[in-house]
PDB file of C-alpha atoms in Angstrom:
ATOM      1  CA  UNK I   1     -13.742  -4.195 -20.954  1.00 52.00           C
ATOM      2  CA  UNK I   2     -15.501  -1.801 -18.519  1.00 58.00           C
ATOM      3  CA  UNK I   3     -12.616   0.273 -16.212  1.00 57.00           C
ATOM      4  CA  UNK I   4     -13.140  -0.708 -12.498  1.00 60.00           C
ATOM      5  CA  UNK I   5     -14.336   3.299 -10.828  1.00 61.00           C
ATOM      6  CA  UNK I   6     -11.530   5.168  -9.828  1.00 71.00           C
ATOM      7  CA  UNK I   7     -12.381   5.029  -6.088  1.00 86.00           C
ATOM      8  CA  UNK I   8     -11.465   1.709  -6.730  1.00 92.00           C
ATOM      9  CA  UNK I   9      -6.964   2.493  -7.074  1.00 92.00           C
ATOM     10  CA  UNK I  10      -3.590   0.524  -7.269  1.00 92.00           C
ATOM     11  CA  UNK I  11      -0.947   2.732  -6.325  1.00 91.00           C
ATOM     12  CA  UNK I  12       2.109   1.822  -6.296  1.00 89.00           C
ATOM     13  CA  UNK I  13       4.517   0.092  -3.670  1.00 90.00           C
ATOM     14  CA  UNK I  14       5.417   1.911  -1.009  1.00 91.00           C
ATOM     15  CA  UNK I  15       7.785   1.814   1.828  1.00 92.00           C
ATOM     16  CA  UNK I  16       6.037   2.571   5.719  1.00 92.00           C
ATOM     17  CA  UNK I  17       6.380   5.987   5.642  1.00 91.00           C
ATOM     18  CA  UNK I  18       5.893   6.499   2.214  1.00 91.00           C
ATOM     19  CA  UNK I  19       2.612   4.288   2.825  1.00 92.00           C
ATOM     20  CA  UNK I  20       1.971   6.729   6.468  1.00 90.00           C
ATOM     21  CA  UNK I  21       2.549  10.385   4.616  1.00 89.00           C
ATOM     22  CA  UNK I  22      -0.141   9.624   2.162  1.00 89.00           C
ATOM     23  CA  UNK I  23      -2.725   8.532   4.222  1.00 88.00           C
ATOM     24  CA  UNK I  24      -2.204  10.693   6.755  1.00 86.00           C
ATOM     25  CA  UNK I  25      -2.024  13.648   3.481  1.00 84.00           C
ATOM     26  CA  UNK I  26      -5.215  12.198   1.759  1.00 82.00           C
ATOM     27  CA  UNK I  27      -7.604  10.623   3.965  1.00 78.00           C
ATOM     28  CA  UNK I  28     -10.973  12.235   4.987  1.00 83.00           C
ATOM     29  CA  UNK I  29     -12.481  10.734   8.048  1.00 82.00           C
ATOM     30  CA  UNK I  30     -13.202   7.670   8.944  1.00 86.00           C
ATOM     31  CA  UNK I  31      -9.704   6.031   6.773  1.00 90.00           C
ATOM     32  CA  UNK I  32      -9.210   2.458   7.786  1.00 94.00           C
ATOM     33  CA  UNK I  33      -5.358   0.949   7.389  1.00 95.00           C
ATOM     34  CA  UNK I  34      -5.213  -2.934   7.302  1.00 97.00           C
ATOM     35  CA  UNK I  35      -1.595  -3.590   7.596  1.00 97.00           C
ATOM     36  CA  UNK I  36      -1.268  -7.564   6.137  1.00 96.00           C
ATOM     37  CA  UNK I  37       0.728  -8.643   8.284  1.00 95.00           C
ATOM     38  CA  UNK I  38       2.077  -8.637  12.638  1.00 95.00           C
ATOM     39  CA  UNK I  39       2.828  -5.262  14.304  1.00 95.00           C
ATOM     40  CA  UNK I  40       6.477  -6.934  14.965  1.00 96.00           C
ATOM     41  CA  UNK I  41       6.703  -7.086  11.635  1.00 95.00           C
ATOM     42  CA  UNK I  42       5.842  -3.516  10.605  1.00 95.00           C
ATOM     43  CA  UNK I  43       7.295  -1.607  13.442  1.00 93.00           C
ATOM     44  CA  UNK I  44      10.554  -3.123  12.622  1.00 94.00           C
ATOM     45  CA  UNK I  45       9.904  -2.441   8.967  1.00 92.00           C
ATOM     46  CA  UNK I  46       8.473   0.711   9.982  1.00 91.00           C
ATOM     47  CA  UNK I  47      12.070   1.036  11.696  1.00 90.00           C
ATOM     48  CA  UNK I  48      14.597   1.002   9.338  1.00 90.00           C
ATOM     49  CA  UNK I  49      12.718   2.603   6.807  1.00 87.00           C
ATOM     50  CA  UNK I  50      12.972   6.022   9.191  1.00 86.00           C
ATOM     51  CA  UNK I  51      16.927   5.513   8.876  1.00 84.00           C
ATOM     52  CA  UNK I  52      17.174   4.947   5.692  1.00 81.00           C
ATOM     53  CA  UNK I  53      15.052   7.813   4.286  1.00 73.00           C
ATOM     54  CA  UNK I  54      16.970  11.058   3.781  1.00 62.00           C
ATOM     55  CA  UNK I  55      15.321  13.993   6.221  1.00 57.00           C
ATOM     56  CA  UNK I  56      13.582  15.993   3.154  1.00 54.00           C
ATOM     57  CA  UNK I  57      16.294  19.745   3.544  1.00 51.00           C
ATOM     58  CA  UNK I  58      18.412  18.377   6.292  1.00 46.00           C
ATOM     59  CA  UNK I  59      21.647  18.759   3.989  1.00 47.00           C
ATOM     60  CA  UNK I  60      20.855  22.332   4.061  1.00 44.00           C
ATOM     61  CA  UNK I  61      20.369  23.379   7.526  1.00 44.00           C
ATOM     62  CA  UNK I  62      23.247  25.460   8.604  1.00 47.00           C
ATOM     63  CA  UNK I  63      23.801  25.182  12.517  1.00 46.00           C
ATOM     64  CA  UNK I  64      26.436  28.231  14.516  1.00 52.00           C
ATOM     65  CA  UNK I  65      29.560  27.303  15.160  1.00 58.00           C
ATOM     66  CA  UNK I  66      30.017  26.240  18.640  1.00 54.00           C
ATOM     67  CA  UNK I  67      31.765  29.090  19.919  1.00 56.00           C
ATOM     68  CA  UNK I  68      29.062  31.170  18.870  1.00 56.00           C
ATOM     69  CA  UNK I  69      27.201  32.197  21.825  1.00 56.00           C
ATOM     70  CA  UNK I  70      23.414  31.625  19.990  1.00 55.00           C
ATOM     71  CA  UNK I  71      24.839  28.012  20.350  1.00 52.00           C
ATOM     72  CA  UNK I  72      22.905  25.557  21.469  1.00 55.00           C
ATOM     73  CA  UNK I  73      24.422  22.339  22.601  1.00 55.00           C
ATOM     74  CA  UNK I  74      21.129  19.995  22.736  1.00 49.00           C
ATOM     75  CA  UNK I  75      20.094  21.226  19.401  1.00 48.00           C
ATOM     76  CA  UNK I  76      24.126  20.167  18.330  1.00 52.00           C
ATOM     77  CA  UNK I  77      24.100  16.353  19.463  1.00 49.00           C
ATOM     78  CA  UNK I  78      20.491  16.011  18.550  1.00 51.00           C
ATOM     79  CA  UNK I  79      19.846  15.152  14.516  1.00 60.00           C
ATOM     80  CA  UNK I  80      16.942  16.043  12.164  1.00 69.00           C
ATOM     81  CA  UNK I  81      14.279  14.043  12.736  1.00 73.00           C
ATOM     82  CA  UNK I  82      11.912  12.846  10.095  1.00 70.00           C
ATOM     83  CA  UNK I  83       8.221  14.352   9.502  1.00 70.00           C
ATOM     84  CA  UNK I  84       6.393  11.412  10.589  1.00 72.00           C
ATOM     85  CA  UNK I  85       7.757  11.767  14.587  1.00 73.00           C
ATOM     86  CA  UNK I  86       7.342  15.371  14.937  1.00 76.00           C
ATOM     87  CA  UNK I  87       3.860  15.397  16.589  1.00 74.00           C
ATOM     88  CA  UNK I  88       2.501  17.882  14.316  1.00 74.00           C
ATOM     89  CA  UNK I  89      -0.848  19.340  15.835  1.00 77.00           C
ATOM     90  CA  UNK I  90      -1.859  17.809  12.082  1.00 70.00           C
ATOM     91  CA  UNK I  91      -0.551  14.445  12.501  1.00 76.00           C
ATOM     92  CA  UNK I  92      -1.827  14.832  15.982  1.00 76.00           C
ATOM     93  CA  UNK I  93      -5.911  15.101  15.386  1.00 75.00           C
ATOM     94  CA  UNK I  94      -6.005  12.924  11.722  1.00 77.00           C
ATOM     95  CA  UNK I  95      -4.274  10.153  13.355  1.00 77.00           C
ATOM     96  CA  UNK I  96      -7.409   9.602  15.898  1.00 81.00           C
ATOM     97  CA  UNK I  97      -9.456   9.159  13.086  1.00 80.00           C
ATOM     98  CA  UNK I  98      -7.453   6.493  11.405  1.00 88.00           C
ATOM     99  CA  UNK I  99      -8.513   2.815  11.969  1.00 92.00           C
ATOM    100  CA  UNK I 100      -4.849   1.037  11.985  1.00 93.00           C
ATOM    101  CA  UNK I 101      -5.805  -3.531  11.712  1.00 96.00           C
ATOM    102  CA  UNK I 102      -2.377  -6.014  11.976  1.00 97.00           C
ATOM    103  CA  UNK I 103      -4.086  -9.203  10.166  1.00 96.00           C
ATOM    104  CA  UNK I 104      -1.137 -11.943   9.470  1.00 94.00           C
ATOM    105  CA  UNK I 105      -3.383 -14.643   7.549  1.00 95.00           C
ATOM    106  CA  UNK I 106      -5.197 -14.589   4.579  1.00 95.00           C
ATOM    107  CA  UNK I 107      -8.504 -16.535   7.193  1.00 95.00           C
ATOM    108  CA  UNK I 108      -8.498 -13.303   9.125  1.00 96.00           C
ATOM    109  CA  UNK I 109      -7.959 -10.861   6.246  1.00 97.00           C
ATOM    110  CA  UNK I 110     -11.327 -12.991   4.817  1.00 96.00           C
ATOM    111  CA  UNK I 111     -13.576 -12.349   8.479  1.00 96.00           C
ATOM    112  CA  UNK I 112     -12.438  -9.543   8.976  1.00 96.00           C
ATOM    113  CA  UNK I 113     -13.909  -8.069   5.655  1.00 96.00           C
ATOM    114  CA  UNK I 114     -17.107 -10.040   5.616  1.00 95.00           C
ATOM    115  CA  UNK I 115     -18.101  -8.011   9.095  1.00 94.00           C
ATOM    116  CA  UNK I 116     -16.688  -3.700   7.066  1.00 94.00           C
ATOM    117  CA  UNK I 117     -18.772  -1.588   7.423  1.00 84.00           C
ATOM    118  CA  UNK I 118     -21.715  -2.705   9.945  1.00 76.00           C
ATOM    119  CA  UNK I 119     -20.424  -1.280  13.292  1.00 63.00           C
ATOM    120  CA  UNK I 120     -21.080   1.797  15.128  1.00 46.00           C
ATOM    121  CA  UNK I 121     -18.855   5.790  14.362  1.00 45.00           C
ATOM    122  CA  UNK I 122     -17.025   4.878  17.354  1.00 45.00           C
ATOM    123  CA  UNK I 123     -13.368   3.875  15.870  1.00 48.00           C
ATOM    124  CA  UNK I 124     -11.414   0.919  16.574  1.00 49.00           C
ATOM    125  CA  UNK I 125      -9.307   2.612  18.754  1.00 48.00           C
ATOM    126  CA  UNK I 126     -11.712   4.215  21.342  1.00 48.00           C
ATOM    127  CA  UNK I 127     -12.575   7.452  20.138  1.00 48.00           C
ATOM    128  CA  UNK I 128     -15.864   8.539  18.646  1.00 46.00           C
ATOM    129  CA  UNK I 129     -16.500   9.686  15.882  1.00 49.00           C
ATOM    130  CA  UNK I 130     -15.547  13.567  14.470  1.00 47.00           C
ATOM    131  CA  UNK I 131     -18.245  16.321  15.030  1.00 45.00           C
ATOM    132  CA  UNK I 132     -20.861  17.128  13.357  1.00 49.00           C
ATOM    133  CA  UNK I 133     -19.316  18.762  10.397  1.00 44.00           C
ATOM    134  CA  UNK I 134     -20.727  22.563  10.963  1.00 41.00           C
ATOM    135  CA  UNK I 135     -22.995  24.559   7.540  1.00 42.00           C
ATOM    136  CA  UNK I 136     -19.430  26.296   6.059  1.00 35.00           C
ATOM    137  CA  UNK I 137     -17.894  23.932   6.762  1.00 39.00           C
ATOM    138  CA  UNK I 138     -16.238  22.761   3.258  1.00 43.00           C
ATOM    139  CA  UNK I 139     -15.534  18.623   1.977  1.00 46.00           C
ATOM    140  CA  UNK I 140     -13.062  18.579   0.886  1.00 46.00           C
ATOM    141  CA  UNK I 141     -10.911  16.013  -2.736  1.00 58.00           C
ATOM    142  CA  UNK I 142     -10.132  13.457   0.071  1.00 72.00           C
ATOM    143  CA  UNK I 143     -12.472  10.941   1.202  1.00 81.00           C
ATOM    144  CA  UNK I 144     -12.742   8.243   3.585  1.00 90.00           C
ATOM    145  CA  UNK I 145      -9.919   5.122   2.847  1.00 92.00           C
ATOM    146  CA  UNK I 146     -10.207   1.394   3.602  1.00 95.00           C
ATOM    147  CA  UNK I 147      -6.337   1.106   1.912  1.00 95.00           C
ATOM    148  CA  UNK I 148      -4.423  -2.406   1.738  1.00 97.00           C
ATOM    149  CA  UNK I 149      -1.194  -2.966   2.796  1.00 96.00           C
ATOM    150  CA  UNK I 150       0.638  -6.388   1.318  1.00 94.00           C
ATOM    151  CA  UNK I 151      -2.081  -8.036   0.224  1.00 94.00           C
ATOM    152  CA  UNK I 152      -0.014  -9.908  -2.453  1.00 92.00           C
ATOM    153  CA  UNK I 153       2.470 -10.409  -0.068  1.00 91.00           C
ATOM    154  CA  UNK I 154      -0.425 -12.756   2.031  1.00 93.00           C
ATOM    155  CA  UNK I 155      -1.880 -14.864  -0.474  1.00 92.00           C
ATOM    156  CA  UNK I 156       1.954 -15.446  -1.108  1.00 88.00           C
ATOM    157  CA  UNK I 157       3.121 -19.279  -0.260  1.00 86.00           C
ATOM    158  CA  UNK I 158      -0.638 -20.491   0.574  1.00 88.00           C
ATOM    159  CA  UNK I 159      -2.792 -22.368  -1.925  1.00 88.00           C
ATOM    160  CA  UNK I 160      -4.589 -19.880  -2.390  1.00 91.00           C
ATOM    161  CA  UNK I 161      -1.855 -17.497  -4.725  1.00 90.00           C
ATOM    162  CA  UNK I 162      -3.603 -17.358  -7.725  1.00 91.00           C
ATOM    163  CA  UNK I 163      -6.050 -15.426 -10.053  1.00 92.00           C
ATOM    164  CA  UNK I 164      -8.798 -18.003  -7.930  1.00 93.00           C
ATOM    165  CA  UNK I 165      -7.915 -16.331  -4.457  1.00 93.00           C
ATOM    166  CA  UNK I 166      -7.103 -13.039  -5.603  1.00 94.00           C
ATOM    167  CA  UNK I 167     -10.327 -12.862  -6.962  1.00 94.00           C
ATOM    168  CA  UNK I 168     -11.685 -13.824  -3.952  1.00 95.00           C
ATOM    169  CA  UNK I 169     -10.261 -11.010  -1.705  1.00 96.00           C
ATOM    170  CA  UNK I 170     -10.024  -8.425  -4.489  1.00 95.00           C
ATOM    171  CA  UNK I 171     -13.893  -8.849  -4.711  1.00 95.00           C
ATOM    172  CA  UNK I 172     -14.833  -9.238  -0.884  1.00 96.00           C
ATOM    173  CA  UNK I 173     -12.248  -5.924  -0.466  1.00 96.00           C
ATOM    174  CA  UNK I 174     -14.338  -4.010  -3.076  1.00 95.00           C
ATOM    175  CA  UNK I 175     -17.808  -5.166  -1.273  1.00 95.00           C
ATOM    176  CA  UNK I 176     -16.770  -3.825   2.395  1.00 95.00           C
ATOM    177  CA  UNK I 177     -15.648  -0.417   0.235  1.00 94.00           C
ATOM    178  CA  UNK I 178     -18.979  -0.267  -0.910  1.00 93.00           C
ATOM    179  CA  UNK I 179     -20.445  -1.073   2.494  1.00 93.00           C
ATOM    180  CA  UNK I 180     -19.150   0.992   4.478  1.00 91.00           C
ATOM    181  CA  UNK I 181     -19.564   4.406   1.588  1.00 91.00           C
ATOM    182  CA  UNK I 182     -15.180   3.686   1.090  1.00 92.00           C
ATOM    183  CA  UNK I 183     -12.384   4.554  -1.314  1.00 92.00           C
ATOM    184  CA  UNK I 184     -10.050   1.242  -1.682  1.00 95.00           C
ATOM    185  CA  UNK I 185      -6.717   1.916  -2.411  1.00 94.00           C
ATOM    186  CA  UNK I 186      -4.064  -1.779  -2.164  1.00 95.00           C
ATOM    187  CA  UNK I 187      -0.526  -1.315  -1.722  1.00 94.00           C
ATOM    188  CA  UNK I 188       2.173  -3.201  -2.147  1.00 92.00           C
ATOM    189  CA  UNK I 189       5.770  -2.807   0.392  1.00 90.00           C
ATOM    190  CA  UNK I 190       8.952  -2.750  -1.099  1.00 83.00           C
ATOM    191  CA  UNK I 191      12.496  -3.181  -0.617  1.00 64.00           C
ATOM    192  CA  UNK I 192      13.819  -6.506   1.762  1.00 54.00           C
ATOM    193  CA  UNK I 193      10.640  -6.702   3.378  1.00 52.00           C
ATOM    194  CA  UNK I 194       8.511  -6.968   0.473  1.00 52.00           C
ATOM    195  CA  UNK I 195      11.020  -9.760  -1.908  1.00 45.00           C
ATOM    196  CA  UNK I 196      14.018  -7.255  -3.429  1.00 42.00           C
ATOM    197  CA  UNK I 197      15.396  -9.390  -5.224  1.00 45.00           C
ATOM    198  CA  UNK I 198      12.051 -10.906  -7.271  1.00 46.00           C
ATOM    199  CA  UNK I 199      11.008  -7.107  -8.284  1.00 46.00           C
ATOM    200  CA  UNK I 200      14.789  -7.025  -9.737  1.00 45.00           C
ATOM    201  CA  UNK I 201      14.063 -10.268 -11.651  1.00 43.00           C
ATOM    202  CA  UNK I 202      10.384  -9.072 -12.601  1.00 43.00           C
ATOM    203  CA  UNK I 203      12.127  -5.493 -14.384  1.00 42.00           C
ATOM    204  CA  UNK I 204      14.815  -7.813 -16.590  1.00 42.00           C
ATOM    205  CA  UNK I 205      11.043  -9.121 -17.970  1.00 40.00           C
ATOM    206  CA  UNK I 206      10.434  -5.439 -18.884  1.00 36.00           C
ATOM    207  CA  UNK I 207      10.869  -5.471 -22.857  1.00 35.00           C
ATOM    208  CA  UNK I 208       8.937  -9.332 -23.228  1.00 39.00           C
ATOM    209  CA  UNK I 209       5.577 -10.288 -23.846  1.00 37.00           C
ATOM    210  CA  UNK I 210       4.901  -9.244 -20.545  1.00 38.00           C
ATOM    211  CA  UNK I 211       5.096  -5.552 -21.139  1.00 39.00           C
ATOM    212  CA  UNK I 212       2.228  -6.110 -24.062  1.00 37.00           C
ATOM    213  CA  UNK I 213      -0.385  -7.404 -21.344  1.00 42.00           C
ATOM    214  CA  UNK I 214       0.247  -4.928 -18.722  1.00 45.00           C
ATOM    215  CA  UNK I 215      -0.663  -2.530 -21.202  1.00 41.00           C
ATOM    216  CA  UNK I 216      -4.351  -4.344 -22.479  1.00 43.00           C
ATOM    217  CA  UNK I 217      -4.953  -4.424 -19.047  1.00 40.00           C
ATOM    218  CA  UNK I 218      -4.259  -0.873 -17.529  1.00 44.00           C
ATOM    219  CA  UNK I 219      -4.321   1.483 -20.857  1.00 46.00           C
ATOM    220  CA  UNK I 220      -2.125   3.490 -21.360  1.00 48.00           C
ATOM    221  CA  UNK I 221       0.957   5.116 -21.794  1.00 51.00           C
ATOM    222  CA  UNK I 222       2.279   0.601 -22.197  1.00 50.00           C
ATOM    223  CA  UNK I 223       6.407   1.587 -21.867  1.00 50.00           C
ATOM    224  CA  UNK I 224       5.785   4.157 -18.674  1.00 50.00           C
ATOM    225  CA  UNK I 225       3.193   1.667 -17.431  1.00 52.00           C
ATOM    226  CA  UNK I 226       5.672  -0.876 -17.583  1.00 47.00           C
ATOM    227  CA  UNK I 227       8.393   0.891 -15.111  1.00 47.00           C
ATOM    228  CA  UNK I 228       5.682   1.653 -12.733  1.00 52.00           C
ATOM    229  CA  UNK I 229       3.789  -2.253 -12.422  1.00 57.00           C
ATOM    230  CA  UNK I 230       7.219  -4.401 -12.943  1.00 63.00           C
ATOM    231  CA  UNK I 231       7.155  -6.061  -9.421  1.00 62.00           C
ATOM    232  CA  UNK I 232       3.709  -6.749 -11.173  1.00 78.00           C
ATOM    233  CA  UNK I 233       4.721  -9.435 -14.089  1.00 82.00           C
ATOM    234  CA  UNK I 234       4.983 -12.536 -11.582  1.00 85.00           C
ATOM    235  CA  UNK I 235       2.580 -14.420 -12.929  1.00 86.00           C
ATOM    236  CA  UNK I 236       0.381 -17.303 -11.233  1.00 86.00           C
ATOM    237  CA  UNK I 237      -1.966 -19.865 -11.355  1.00 88.00           C
ATOM    238  CA  UNK I 238      -5.511 -20.097 -12.799  1.00 88.00           C
ATOM    239  CA  UNK I 239      -7.246 -21.795 -10.033  1.00 84.00           C
ATOM    240  CA  UNK I 240      -6.215 -22.231  -6.629  1.00 73.00           C
ATOM    241  CA  UNK I 241      -4.294 -25.223  -5.189  1.00 63.00           C
ATOM    242  CA  UNK I 242      -1.897 -25.933  -8.993  1.00 61.00           C
ATOM    243  CA  UNK I 243       0.766 -27.731  -8.416  1.00 60.00           C
ATOM    244  CA  UNK I 244       4.230 -26.165  -8.806  1.00 58.00           C
ATOM    245  CA  UNK I 245       6.943 -27.965 -11.248  1.00 53.00           C
ATOM    246  CA  UNK I 246      10.215 -28.855  -8.523  1.00 54.00           C
ATOM    247  CA  UNK I 247      13.605 -27.347  -9.372  1.00 52.00           C
ATOM    248  CA  UNK I 248      12.287 -26.086 -13.586  1.00 52.00           C
ATOM    249  CA  UNK I 249      12.484 -22.433 -13.645  1.00 55.00           C
ATOM    250  CA  UNK I 250      10.310 -21.094 -16.952  1.00 52.00           C
ATOM    251  CA  UNK I 251       8.033 -17.648 -18.140  1.00 53.00           C
ATOM    252  CA  UNK I 252       5.105 -19.292 -15.769  1.00 50.00           C
ATOM    253  CA  UNK I 253       7.465 -18.995 -13.073  1.00 56.00           C
ATOM    254  CA  UNK I 254       7.560 -23.066 -12.904  1.00 64.00           C
ATOM    255  CA  UNK I 255       3.671 -23.721 -12.450  1.00 64.00           C
ATOM    256  CA  UNK I 256       1.814 -26.724 -13.801  1.00 66.00           C
ATOM    257  CA  UNK I 257      -1.118 -25.460 -15.820  1.00 73.00           C
ATOM    258  CA  UNK I 258      -2.309 -21.982 -17.434  1.00 84.00           C
ATOM    259  CA  UNK I 259      -0.825 -19.059 -15.649  1.00 87.00           C
ATOM    260  CA  UNK I 260      -1.432 -15.351 -15.181  1.00 89.00           C
ATOM    261  CA  UNK I 261       0.324 -12.026 -14.590  1.00 90.00           C
ATOM    262  CA  UNK I 262      -0.639 -10.533 -11.517  1.00 90.00           C
ATOM    263  CA  UNK I 263      -0.527  -7.339 -12.778  1.00 90.00           C
ATOM    264  CA  UNK I 264      -4.354  -8.627 -14.804  1.00 91.00           C
ATOM    265  CA  UNK I 265      -5.493  -9.857 -13.114  1.00 92.00           C
ATOM    266  CA  UNK I 266      -4.994  -6.629 -10.201  1.00 91.00           C
ATOM    267  CA  UNK I 267      -7.030  -4.608 -13.517  1.00 91.00           C
ATOM    268  CA  UNK I 268     -10.155  -6.855 -12.935  1.00 91.00           C
ATOM    269  CA  UNK I 269     -10.575  -4.656  -9.854  1.00 92.00           C
ATOM    270  CA  UNK I 270      -8.768  -1.674  -9.596  1.00 93.00           C
ATOM    271  CA  UNK I 271      -7.193   1.336 -11.898  1.00 91.00           C
ATOM    272  CA  UNK I 272      -3.589   1.643 -12.283  1.00 88.00           C
ATOM    273  CA  UNK I 273      -2.400   5.310 -10.419  1.00 86.00           C
ATOM    274  CA  UNK I 274      -0.019   7.545  -9.240  1.00 82.00           C
ATOM    275  CA  UNK I 275       1.334   7.982  -5.191  1.00 77.00           C
ATOM    276  CA  UNK I 276       2.971  10.990  -4.314  1.00 76.00           C
ATOM    277  CA  UNK I 277       5.812   8.834  -3.869  1.00 75.00           C
ATOM    278  CA  UNK I 278       5.793   7.875  -7.523  1.00 69.00           C
ATOM    279  CA  UNK I 279       6.394  11.275  -8.939  1.00 61.00           C
ATOM    280  CA  UNK I 280       9.739  12.221 -10.481  1.00 49.00           C
TER     281      UNK I 280
END
C-alpha cells in the first residue's frame, strides 16, 4: 500500500498545553487550529492542564530568605507561571496569526472543511496577512498547518463512528489541506477529557493481535508503535449505522458485522509521527 505523504501526520494524544506549545513552536503563517469541542469545554480542559502541569525548573528556583534586603514580598507570594501564561514577544507575535476555530459537531466540521482555503489572506481574528517577505528573509523549516484536535472523539457515539464515516471526514480534511496549501495534522486529547479509562483498557491489548495489525499500517518498529498508539487499537465497524450488541463485550467492541482498528483507518491517510511531548 502506498504510504501517505509526509505532510499528513497523526501525532500521539496530547494535553491542551502540549498542543499549544507545539503549535507555537512549529507553525508558520498561516496556521489554523480546529478544536473539535465547544470553547467552554476546551478552556476548562486547558485550565486543568495548566494546574496539573509541572513548571519546568520551578523546583530549582531559589528565592532569597525573607530577612534579606533583596527579598521581594510579591515575588515570594507569586507562584511560578506556566510558559503559556508568560506574554513573551514571540508568543504575542505568533498567536496573532494562528486562527482558532471551535467546532462542536461533525456536521459543522464537514461544512467548515468544504469551504476551507477559499478565503482571503485576512485571518479569522481580524488580522491582515503577515508582511510581504523581504529579499533577505530565509524561509524556515516550519510550514503552514491545519491542525485538528479531537477528530476521533467528534465521531464517537454517533452514527458516523465507522471506517466509512471517519474516512469521509479525513478525505475532506486532506482535500482542505491541499486546497489551502497546508500540512495537515490530527491530534487527539488525552487525560480525563479524552477517556483515560478507555486508553488504559486499550493498553492491555497491546500484546494481542492488534499489535500486528497496527504494525502493518505504520511500519517500522511495531513494539514502539504499539506503546505510542495504544489508544488507537479500539475497533470500529466498517459501515455507518452498525448496531452494537447490548451487554456483550468482545475484541470487536460488541459491534455487529465486520470491524477494523482505528489505527488502520488513520494509516490510510496519515503517517504516524512523534511529537515534542512524546520524546523521552
